[in-house]
Short mmCIF file of C-alpha atoms and ligand atoms in Angstrom, two decimals:
data_model
loop_
_atom_site.label_atom_id
_atom_site.label_comp_id
_atom_site.label_asym_id
_atom_site.label_seq_id
_atom_site.Cartn_x
_atom_site.Cartn_y
_atom_site.Cartn_z
CA MET A 1 -12.14 -17.25 20.88
CA ALA A 2 -13.38 -20.45 19.58
CA LYS A 3 -12.22 -23.52 21.67
CA LEU A 4 -8.44 -24.02 20.54
CA THR A 5 -6.98 -27.44 20.72
CA HIS A 6 -3.15 -26.22 20.98
CA LYS A 7 -1.69 -23.24 22.91
CA SER A 8 0.70 -21.96 19.93
CA TRP A 9 0.07 -20.45 16.94
CA ALA A 10 1.32 -22.58 14.91
CA GLU A 11 0.05 -23.29 11.08
CA PRO A 12 -3.01 -25.12 10.25
CA TYR A 13 -1.81 -26.20 7.00
CA LYS A 14 1.16 -28.24 5.85
CA MET A 15 3.35 -27.87 2.89
CA LYS A 16 3.20 -29.52 -0.51
CA MET A 17 4.95 -27.59 -2.98
CA VAL A 18 8.12 -25.09 -2.77
CA GLU A 19 9.39 -22.35 -4.40
CA LEU A 20 13.03 -22.03 -4.48
CA LEU A 21 14.84 -18.83 -4.13
CA LYS A 22 17.86 -17.56 -5.08
CA MET A 23 20.27 -16.46 -3.00
CA THR A 24 23.06 -13.38 -3.48
CA THR A 25 26.13 -11.39 -2.20
CA ARG A 26 26.28 -7.95 -0.67
CA PRO A 27 28.37 -6.58 -4.40
CA GLN A 28 25.40 -8.07 -6.38
CA ARG A 29 22.79 -6.69 -3.67
CA ALA A 30 24.78 -3.11 -3.89
CA LYS A 31 24.44 -3.14 -7.65
CA SER A 32 20.76 -4.51 -7.81
CA LEU A 33 19.92 -1.51 -5.14
CA LYS A 34 21.60 1.07 -7.20
CA ASN A 35 20.10 0.35 -10.86
CA ALA A 36 16.84 0.40 -8.86
CA GLY A 37 17.23 4.10 -7.95
CA TYR A 38 17.25 2.78 -4.42
CA ASN A 39 13.52 2.04 -4.29
CA THR A 40 12.48 -1.16 -3.38
CA PHE A 41 9.61 -1.44 -5.51
CA LEU A 42 11.79 -1.44 -8.56
CA LEU A 43 14.05 -4.13 -7.67
CA GLN A 44 13.60 -7.23 -9.72
CA SER A 45 12.02 -9.91 -7.30
CA ASP A 46 14.54 -12.37 -8.41
CA ASP A 47 17.41 -10.54 -6.36
CA VAL A 48 14.92 -10.61 -3.42
CA TYR A 49 15.50 -13.32 -0.56
CA ILE A 50 12.49 -12.70 1.62
CA ASP A 51 10.17 -10.42 0.06
CA LEU A 52 8.06 -8.70 2.45
CA LEU A 53 7.30 -5.49 0.29
CA THR A 54 3.40 -6.50 0.37
CA ASP A 55 1.20 -8.80 1.71
CA SER A 56 -0.68 -7.76 -1.57
CA GLY A 57 -1.46 -10.40 -3.78
CA THR A 58 1.67 -12.21 -2.31
CA ASN A 59 -0.53 -15.03 -0.74
CA SER A 60 -0.27 -18.83 -1.05
CA MET A 61 -3.25 -20.33 -1.90
CA SER A 62 -4.54 -23.27 -0.57
CA ASP A 63 -5.09 -26.94 -2.11
CA ARG A 64 -9.14 -26.06 -1.94
CA GLN A 65 -8.34 -22.53 -3.93
CA TRP A 66 -6.39 -24.30 -6.22
CA SER A 67 -9.21 -27.20 -7.08
CA ALA A 68 -11.51 -24.53 -7.21
CA PHE A 69 -9.72 -22.54 -9.84
CA MET A 70 -9.43 -25.62 -11.99
CA THR A 71 -13.49 -25.55 -11.90
CA GLY A 72 -13.57 -21.63 -13.25
CA ASP A 73 -16.39 -21.15 -15.67
CA GLU A 74 -14.48 -18.58 -18.57
CA ALA A 75 -17.98 -17.58 -19.79
CA TYR A 76 -18.27 -14.09 -20.47
CA ALA A 77 -21.73 -13.45 -19.21
CA GLY A 78 -23.33 -14.94 -16.06
CA SER A 79 -20.39 -17.51 -15.22
CA LYS A 80 -21.10 -19.67 -12.69
CA SER A 81 -18.37 -18.40 -10.77
CA TYR A 82 -19.41 -15.24 -10.49
CA TYR A 83 -22.18 -16.37 -8.92
CA ASN A 84 -20.35 -18.74 -6.46
CA PHE A 85 -18.56 -15.29 -5.81
CA GLU A 86 -21.03 -13.19 -5.21
CA ASN A 87 -22.74 -16.05 -2.70
CA ALA A 88 -19.81 -16.05 -0.77
CA ILE A 89 -19.47 -12.26 -0.51
CA LYS A 90 -23.47 -12.00 0.94
CA LYS A 91 -23.06 -14.93 3.17
CA TYR A 92 -19.79 -14.01 4.57
CA TYR A 93 -20.29 -9.86 4.60
CA GLY A 94 -23.94 -9.82 4.12
CA TYR A 95 -23.78 -7.14 1.72
CA LYS A 96 -26.80 -7.22 -0.54
CA TYR A 97 -25.49 -6.04 -4.24
CA VAL A 98 -21.88 -7.23 -5.52
CA ILE A 99 -20.06 -5.83 -8.19
CA PRO A 100 -16.60 -7.63 -8.99
CA THR A 101 -13.42 -5.52 -10.15
CA HIS A 102 -9.58 -6.40 -11.09
CA GLN A 103 -8.49 -5.31 -7.50
CA GLY A 104 -9.34 -2.78 -4.65
CA ARG A 105 -8.49 0.59 -6.57
CA GLY A 106 -11.00 -0.50 -9.49
CA ALA A 107 -13.57 -0.56 -6.99
CA GLU A 108 -12.44 2.81 -5.42
CA ASN A 109 -12.61 4.60 -8.50
CA ILE A 110 -16.30 3.40 -9.58
CA LEU A 111 -17.66 4.25 -5.95
CA SER A 112 -15.59 7.81 -5.54
CA GLN A 113 -17.16 8.42 -9.47
CA ILE A 114 -20.78 7.93 -8.25
CA LEU A 115 -20.55 9.30 -4.21
CA ILE A 116 -18.33 11.86 -4.48
CA LYS A 117 -19.23 15.30 -6.11
CA LYS A 118 -16.54 18.05 -6.13
CA GLY A 119 -16.23 20.30 -3.22
CA ASP A 120 -17.15 17.03 -1.09
CA ILE A 121 -15.62 16.50 2.52
CA VAL A 122 -14.57 12.25 2.30
CA PRO A 123 -13.35 12.10 6.07
CA GLY A 124 -11.84 8.30 7.02
CA ASN A 125 -9.73 6.99 9.65
CA MET A 126 -6.14 7.74 7.99
CA TYR A 127 -5.51 8.27 4.25
CA PHE A 128 -5.01 5.03 1.93
CA THR A 129 -2.61 6.11 -1.23
CA THR A 130 -5.65 4.47 -3.96
CA THR A 131 -8.35 5.52 -1.88
CA ARG A 132 -7.77 8.97 -0.86
CA LEU A 133 -6.44 9.88 -5.02
CA HIS A 134 -9.49 8.48 -6.33
CA GLN A 135 -11.50 10.48 -3.96
CA GLU A 136 -9.47 13.55 -5.13
CA LEU A 137 -9.39 12.68 -8.55
CA ALA A 138 -13.30 12.73 -8.11
CA GLY A 139 -13.32 16.12 -6.75
CA GLY A 140 -13.31 15.38 -3.05
CA ARG A 141 -11.28 16.30 -0.15
CA PHE A 142 -10.29 13.49 2.25
CA VAL A 143 -10.07 14.55 6.05
CA ASP A 144 -8.11 12.52 8.47
CA ILE A 145 -10.50 11.63 11.62
CA ILE A 146 -8.71 9.05 13.29
CA ILE A 147 -7.89 9.34 16.76
CA ASP A 148 -4.61 11.05 17.75
CA GLU A 149 -3.19 8.00 19.34
CA ALA A 150 -2.74 6.72 15.95
CA HIS A 151 -0.32 9.17 15.23
CA ASP A 152 2.21 8.17 18.14
CA PRO A 153 4.16 5.11 17.17
CA THR A 154 5.00 4.59 20.84
CA ASN A 155 1.08 5.05 22.25
CA THR A 156 0.25 1.65 22.67
CA PHE A 157 -3.58 1.99 22.84
CA GLU A 158 -5.38 -1.26 21.76
CA PHE A 159 -7.72 0.42 18.97
CA LYS A 160 -5.51 3.23 17.44
CA GLY A 161 -7.79 2.33 14.42
CA ASN A 162 -10.50 3.96 15.77
CA VAL A 163 -12.87 7.39 14.69
CA ASP A 164 -12.82 10.66 16.80
CA ILE A 165 -16.21 11.35 16.64
CA THR A 166 -15.73 15.00 17.61
CA LYS A 167 -13.23 15.31 14.69
CA LEU A 168 -16.12 14.13 12.35
CA ASP A 169 -18.74 16.27 14.39
CA LYS A 170 -16.62 19.46 13.89
CA LEU A 171 -16.42 18.86 9.85
CA VAL A 172 -20.59 18.20 9.88
CA LYS A 173 -20.81 21.49 12.03
CA LYS A 174 -18.35 23.50 9.45
CA TYR A 175 -19.36 21.93 6.14
CA GLY A 176 -22.71 20.62 6.59
CA ALA A 177 -23.73 17.04 6.36
CA SER A 178 -24.52 17.29 2.69
CA LYS A 179 -21.06 18.16 1.76
CA ILE A 180 -20.13 14.39 3.57
CA PRO A 181 -21.10 11.93 0.95
CA TYR A 182 -19.64 9.15 3.01
CA VAL A 183 -17.20 8.65 6.14
CA CYS A 184 -14.33 6.11 4.85
CA ILE A 185 -13.21 3.52 7.63
CA ALA A 186 -10.52 0.75 7.04
CA THR A 187 -9.99 -2.44 8.60
CA THR A 188 -7.53 -2.41 10.03
CA VAL A 189 -5.89 0.74 9.13
CA ASN A 190 -2.62 0.45 7.02
CA MET A 191 -1.16 3.04 7.13
CA ALA A 192 -1.19 3.23 11.22
CA GLY A 193 0.73 0.09 11.32
CA GLY A 194 -1.99 -2.43 10.91
CA GLN A 195 -4.29 -1.22 13.73
CA PRO A 196 -7.85 -2.06 14.37
CA ILE A 197 -11.08 -0.30 15.13
CA SER A 198 -13.30 -1.57 17.84
CA ILE A 199 -17.09 -2.80 17.68
CA GLN A 200 -17.99 -0.10 19.99
CA ASN A 201 -16.11 2.78 18.55
CA LEU A 202 -18.10 1.73 15.13
CA LYS A 203 -21.34 1.38 16.44
CA GLU A 204 -21.01 5.17 17.86
CA LEU A 205 -20.16 6.02 14.56
CA ARG A 206 -23.19 4.49 13.20
CA THR A 207 -25.45 6.22 15.34
CA TYR A 208 -24.00 9.62 14.68
CA THR A 209 -23.60 9.26 10.85
CA ASN A 210 -27.50 7.72 10.70
CA LYS A 211 -28.62 10.53 12.55
CA HIS A 212 -26.85 12.97 9.70
CA GLY A 213 -27.57 10.75 6.97
CA ILE A 214 -24.25 10.38 6.15
CA LYS A 215 -23.06 6.81 4.68
CA ILE A 216 -20.59 4.39 5.94
CA ILE A 217 -18.41 2.74 3.48
CA LEU A 218 -15.68 0.07 4.78
CA ASP A 219 -12.51 -0.49 3.06
CA MET A 220 -12.71 -3.99 4.17
CA THR A 221 -9.43 -4.99 3.00
CA ARG A 222 -7.92 -6.34 6.16
CA VAL A 223 -11.94 -7.01 7.79
CA ALA A 224 -10.99 -10.77 9.41
CA GLU A 225 -7.53 -9.41 10.59
CA ASN A 226 -9.34 -6.83 12.30
CA ALA A 227 -12.27 -9.07 13.81
CA TYR A 228 -9.27 -10.98 15.60
CA PHE A 229 -8.13 -8.27 17.21
CA ILE A 230 -11.58 -7.38 18.49
CA GLN A 231 -11.82 -11.09 19.59
CA GLN A 232 -8.68 -10.92 21.34
CA ARG A 233 -8.82 -7.55 23.22
CA GLU A 234 -12.79 -5.83 22.74
CA LYS A 235 -14.94 -6.76 25.70
CA GLY A 236 -17.81 -9.19 25.23
CA TYR A 237 -16.05 -11.01 22.40
CA ARG A 238 -13.84 -13.15 23.59
CA ASP A 239 -15.73 -15.95 22.73
CA LYS A 240 -17.29 -14.97 19.65
CA LYS A 241 -16.16 -16.37 15.80
CA ILE A 242 -14.20 -14.47 13.74
CA LYS A 243 -16.48 -14.96 11.28
CA ASP A 244 -19.64 -13.51 13.39
CA ILE A 245 -17.07 -10.41 14.23
CA VAL A 246 -16.61 -9.60 10.30
CA PHE A 247 -20.61 -10.13 9.48
CA GLU A 248 -21.02 -7.56 12.57
CA ILE A 249 -18.43 -5.46 11.47
CA CYS A 250 -20.42 -5.30 7.66
CA SER A 251 -23.58 -4.67 9.13
CA LEU A 252 -22.36 -1.46 10.70
CA THR A 253 -21.58 0.02 7.50
CA ASP A 254 -23.52 0.65 4.17
CA GLY A 255 -21.34 -0.78 1.61
CA ALA A 256 -17.52 -1.72 1.19
CA THR A 257 -14.69 -1.33 -1.35
CA MET A 258 -12.19 -4.64 -1.02
CA SER A 259 -8.76 -5.69 -2.03
CA ALA A 260 -9.25 -9.41 -2.06
CA LYS A 261 -5.65 -9.87 -2.37
CA LYS A 262 -5.11 -9.38 1.15
CA ASP A 263 -7.55 -11.20 3.89
CA ALA A 264 -8.98 -13.14 0.85
CA LEU A 265 -6.01 -15.29 -0.16
CA VAL A 266 -6.07 -14.48 -3.50
CA ASN A 267 -3.24 -12.93 -5.85
CA ILE A 268 -5.52 -10.91 -7.96
CA GLY A 269 -9.04 -9.44 -7.45
CA GLY A 270 -11.46 -7.23 -5.38
CA PHE A 271 -15.18 -5.77 -5.48
CA LEU A 272 -17.50 -3.00 -4.57
CA ALA A 273 -19.92 -4.21 -2.12
CA ILE A 274 -23.09 -1.85 -1.62
CA ASN A 275 -26.65 -2.11 0.07
CA ASP A 276 -28.42 0.55 -1.51
CA TRP A 277 -30.20 -0.26 -5.39
CA ASP A 278 -29.34 3.33 -6.80
CA VAL A 279 -25.82 3.25 -6.25
CA PHE A 280 -25.60 -0.74 -7.05
CA GLU A 281 -27.19 0.39 -10.39
CA GLU A 282 -24.99 2.74 -11.14
CA ALA A 283 -21.86 0.95 -10.43
CA ARG A 284 -23.04 -2.00 -12.45
CA ASN A 285 -23.27 0.80 -15.50
CA LEU A 286 -19.83 1.79 -14.31
CA VAL A 287 -17.94 -0.90 -13.83
CA VAL A 288 -18.42 -1.84 -17.79
CA VAL A 289 -16.49 1.27 -19.00
CA TYR A 290 -13.47 0.78 -16.64
CA GLU A 291 -13.18 -3.32 -15.78
CA GLY A 292 -15.54 -5.62 -17.92
CA LEU A 293 -19.13 -6.70 -17.43
CA HIS A 294 -20.57 -6.53 -14.24
CA THR A 295 -20.65 -10.41 -13.82
CA TYR A 296 -16.85 -10.50 -14.14
CA GLY A 297 -15.19 -6.85 -13.76
CA GLY A 298 -11.55 -7.79 -14.95
CA LEU A 299 -11.60 -11.09 -13.15
CA ALA A 300 -11.02 -14.73 -14.73
CA GLY A 301 -13.70 -16.87 -14.04
CA ARG A 302 -10.98 -19.21 -11.99
CA ASP A 303 -10.01 -15.82 -9.86
CA MET A 304 -13.60 -15.66 -8.64
CA GLU A 305 -13.97 -19.37 -7.64
CA ALA A 306 -10.38 -19.00 -5.40
CA ILE A 307 -11.72 -15.46 -4.09
CA ALA A 308 -14.91 -17.19 -3.10
CA VAL A 309 -12.99 -20.37 -1.22
CA GLY A 310 -10.24 -17.77 -0.10
CA ILE A 311 -12.96 -15.53 1.78
CA LYS A 312 -14.12 -18.54 3.93
CA GLU A 313 -10.68 -19.72 4.76
CA SER A 314 -9.62 -16.16 5.94
CA VAL A 315 -12.69 -16.06 8.69
CA ASN A 316 -11.35 -19.22 10.40
CA ASP A 317 -10.39 -19.00 13.55
CA TYR A 318 -7.00 -21.18 13.50
CA HIS A 319 -5.86 -19.22 10.28
CA GLN A 320 -6.22 -15.84 11.89
CA ARG A 321 -4.39 -16.85 14.91
CA ALA A 322 -1.41 -18.14 13.00
CA ARG A 323 -1.64 -15.33 10.77
CA VAL A 324 -1.34 -12.19 13.34
CA GLY A 325 0.68 -15.01 15.79
CA GLN A 326 3.57 -14.80 12.86
CA VAL A 327 3.63 -10.91 12.52
CA GLU A 328 3.71 -11.02 16.50
CA TYR A 329 6.77 -13.50 16.83
CA LEU A 330 8.81 -11.33 14.25
CA GLY A 331 7.63 -8.24 15.93
CA GLU A 332 8.57 -9.56 19.67
CA LYS A 333 11.88 -10.62 18.09
CA MET A 334 12.84 -6.87 17.00
CA SER A 335 11.85 -5.51 20.02
CA LYS A 336 14.23 -7.59 21.84
CA TYR A 337 16.97 -6.36 19.79
CA GLY A 338 15.87 -2.65 20.67
CA ILE A 339 14.68 -1.94 17.15
CA PRO A 340 11.73 0.71 17.33
CA ILE A 341 8.59 -0.41 16.12
CA VAL A 342 5.25 0.67 16.15
CA LYS A 343 3.02 -0.63 19.42
CA PRO A 344 0.71 -2.40 19.59
CA ILE A 345 2.08 -5.05 16.64
CA GLY A 346 -0.35 -4.74 13.72
CA GLY A 347 -2.19 -7.46 11.59
CA HIS A 348 -0.43 -7.46 8.81
CA GLY A 349 2.89 -6.68 9.52
CA ILE A 350 5.99 -4.74 11.64
CA PHE A 351 5.89 -1.16 10.97
CA VAL A 352 9.82 0.37 12.04
CA ASP A 353 10.01 3.90 13.21
CA ALA A 354 12.16 5.23 10.83
CA LYS A 355 12.65 8.55 12.43
CA GLU A 356 13.73 7.11 16.04
CA PHE A 357 16.15 4.81 13.91
CA LEU A 358 18.11 7.20 11.82
CA PRO A 359 17.73 10.38 13.94
CA GLN A 360 20.30 12.35 12.02
CA LEU A 361 18.21 12.40 8.94
CA THR A 362 15.49 15.09 8.45
CA GLN A 363 12.49 14.33 6.60
CA ASP A 364 13.80 15.79 3.51
CA GLU A 365 16.55 13.13 3.31
CA PHE A 366 14.15 10.26 3.20
CA PRO A 367 14.95 8.45 6.42
CA ALA A 368 12.19 5.20 5.85
CA GLN A 369 13.10 4.98 2.31
CA THR A 370 17.09 5.15 3.21
CA LEU A 371 16.39 2.25 5.97
CA ALA A 372 14.70 0.04 3.58
CA ALA A 373 17.32 0.43 1.18
CA GLU A 374 19.95 -0.47 4.00
CA ILE A 375 17.94 -3.78 5.29
CA TYR A 376 17.91 -4.87 1.39
CA LEU A 377 21.83 -4.37 1.21
CA GLU A 378 22.26 -6.11 4.37
CA SER A 379 20.70 -9.20 3.66
CA GLY A 380 18.21 -9.34 0.73
CA VAL A 381 15.32 -8.78 2.66
CA ARG A 382 12.89 -6.45 0.94
CA THR A 383 10.76 -3.90 2.85
CA MET A 384 9.19 -0.80 1.54
CA GLU A 385 8.92 2.87 2.77
CA ARG A 386 5.25 4.06 4.48
CA GLY A 387 6.64 7.97 5.22
CA VAL A 388 7.21 11.11 3.20
CA VAL A 389 7.67 9.30 -0.53
CA SER A 390 4.12 7.37 0.35
CA ALA A 391 2.28 10.53 1.46
CA GLY A 392 2.86 12.03 -2.10
CA ARG A 393 2.33 15.99 -2.54
CA LYS A 394 -1.10 17.77 -1.68
CA PRO A 395 -2.99 19.11 -4.87
CA ASN A 396 -1.89 22.10 -4.47
CA GLY A 397 1.61 21.03 -4.80
CA GLU A 398 3.39 21.13 -1.75
CA ASN A 399 5.14 17.66 0.05
CA TYR A 400 2.44 16.14 2.77
CA TYR A 401 4.74 15.78 5.57
CA PRO A 402 3.11 12.71 7.79
CA LYS A 403 4.27 12.29 11.57
CA LEU A 404 4.60 8.83 10.90
CA GLU A 405 7.88 7.79 8.96
CA LEU A 406 7.79 4.18 9.05
CA VAL A 407 9.38 1.15 6.84
CA ARG A 408 7.00 -1.55 6.25
CA PHE A 409 7.60 -5.23 6.75
CA THR A 410 4.19 -6.72 5.41
CA ILE A 411 4.10 -10.41 5.85
CA PRO A 412 2.65 -12.75 3.16
CA ARG A 413 0.11 -14.89 4.23
CA ARG A 414 0.81 -18.58 4.66
CA VAL A 415 4.51 -18.02 2.59
CA TYR A 416 7.16 -17.82 5.24
CA THR A 417 8.54 -19.52 8.09
CA GLN A 418 9.28 -18.69 11.39
CA ALA A 419 13.20 -19.29 10.84
CA HIS A 420 12.49 -16.76 7.57
CA MET A 421 11.30 -14.33 10.46
CA ASP A 422 14.36 -14.73 12.49
CA VAL A 423 16.58 -14.23 9.53
CA VAL A 424 14.48 -10.96 9.25
CA ALA A 425 14.70 -9.64 12.70
CA GLU A 426 18.73 -10.36 12.47
CA SER A 427 19.34 -8.43 9.62
CA VAL A 428 17.38 -5.31 10.77
CA ALA A 429 19.26 -6.00 14.12
CA MET A 430 22.80 -5.57 12.03
CA VAL A 431 21.92 -2.61 10.31
CA TYR A 432 21.03 -1.35 13.82
CA ASP A 433 24.21 -1.73 14.87
CA ARG A 434 25.65 0.42 12.19
CA ARG A 435 22.77 2.92 11.87
CA LYS A 436 25.25 5.99 13.05
CA LYS A 437 27.06 5.82 9.44
CA ILE A 438 23.94 5.50 7.81
CA LYS A 439 23.46 8.44 5.14
CA GLY A 440 20.22 9.69 3.79
CA LEU A 441 18.99 9.79 -0.15
CA LYS A 442 18.05 12.61 -2.34
CA MET A 443 15.14 12.09 -4.93
CA VAL A 444 16.13 12.29 -8.20
CA TYR A 445 13.15 11.32 -10.58
CA GLU A 446 9.26 12.05 -9.38
CA PRO A 447 6.41 10.74 -10.75
CA LYS A 448 2.84 12.76 -10.41
CA TYR A 449 0.78 10.18 -8.85
CA LEU A 450 1.74 7.76 -6.21
CA ARG A 451 5.32 8.52 -6.36
CA PHE A 452 6.32 6.06 -4.02
CA PHE A 453 5.97 3.32 -6.48
CA GLN A 454 8.49 4.59 -9.28
CA ALA A 455 10.41 7.46 -7.75
CA THR A 456 14.27 7.18 -8.03
CA PHE A 457 17.10 8.21 -5.53
CA GLU A 458 20.69 8.89 -4.67
CA LYS A 459 22.52 8.35 -2.14
CA LEU A 460 23.77 11.32 -0.39
CA LYS A 461 27.65 12.10 0.39
C1 LIG B 1 -4.26 -2.72 -0.90
C2 LIG B 1 -5.20 -1.62 -0.49
C3 LIG B 1 -6.36 -1.00 -1.00
C4 LIG B 1 -6.39 -0.64 -2.95
O1 LIG B 1 -6.32 -2.30 -3.12
P1 LIG B 1 -5.61 -2.80 -4.59
O2 LIG B 1 -5.90 -3.79 -4.68
O3 LIG B 1 -4.12 -2.93 -4.21
O4 LIG B 1 -6.11 -1.88 -5.48
C5 LIG B 1 -6.83 -0.15 -0.50
N1 LIG B 1 -6.97 -0.19 1.11
C6 LIG B 1 -6.37 -0.56 1.52
C7 LIG B 1 -6.14 -0.38 3.08
C8 LIG B 1 -5.13 -1.60 1.02
O5 LIG B 1 -4.40 -2.33 1.48
#
């Protein structure tokens, strides 16, 4: 790591404005929870004390981002802010062509429509909800090729985001490389608990895909957090800067989709980046249909300015160390209370193993959904389900039954203090003490797509 001047991960910033929070009572929370159908996505945020629902778009912007925000050029076409945005992406990520989108899924939609043909196979290191849905809507089928270790919450392998290249090779042999438009690689792997992929694995994948003429598309949503883990864990990277590791990761791929709402420290935004001119040309055309002109893609000029500054801040060594340090602090605290969490601790949150926490519930009684509801009831801490509800249904209507049944405590960047993390860990410990008495849920409303966002539940008696 670049020479740091202090040993602890303390924040490389101070606060000059705070947002006041409403404190609630348990009866109030019981009522809110019932009204929300036991789905934390349907709670009103005003009724939430510490909001760990997601790290998406919940970041605090810096004074520099706010200043840049004010300089936004809101011209419809060719805005100066677009060029600042494009230059930051070229400089820090190295891709040749850039298409702004309103958020990550906008980029996934466009990319999937361009690269995937009906009947194609899209291998990836574990699925992500919106990514897989866009692949399926474009006629493709996602196949998980992550290493087996990633599906085991107790396995402490340091790079659980790695691809199993023999799994990919089997797909190539079975379907032929021409049926595989690209391999989709996430950094860090959200659904596995924020687990990183190593540079070595990415290099091996690059060699393999080059041989077979298959592209690699990066889901670079948390690329800088992944780079931090590489710096800390991978041989030969200890003295490299996160900035350079991020650049190297991107250089091993052909393009990327990005949700700037995570790593890039803003509240909205995303992009598609690609090195291939033909793909870019088609994307530049399609973006007009779904997002807006190719020099704003659904974003205001001010958003693009804030992203440009956020990208730069995200690759700062001190920033990432405090970011991941805070996540580790919460995880270690929970472990001390005996709470079963996914190990090693990931980059953007703590994932509690709900199957282990509530062994009395079957997966059809939604253990993770139940646990998220109980944690809210306990203390007003909002988390979310990452289990059978999030996994949804296969195109043929059957439920996906993922091995992992997790509750995600996602930490927004630069938002909460260490004392907040103490309260979170204590709240979970209190639920843990009464875990044997907890009953499950039944689903009473199920939307067709991405059901975890809007499904509602009732308590089982
Ligand atoms: C958030 C996220 C997306 C989708 O991005 P949005 O900005 O929410 O549309 C894609 N992939 C991963 C890994 C994500 O975490």
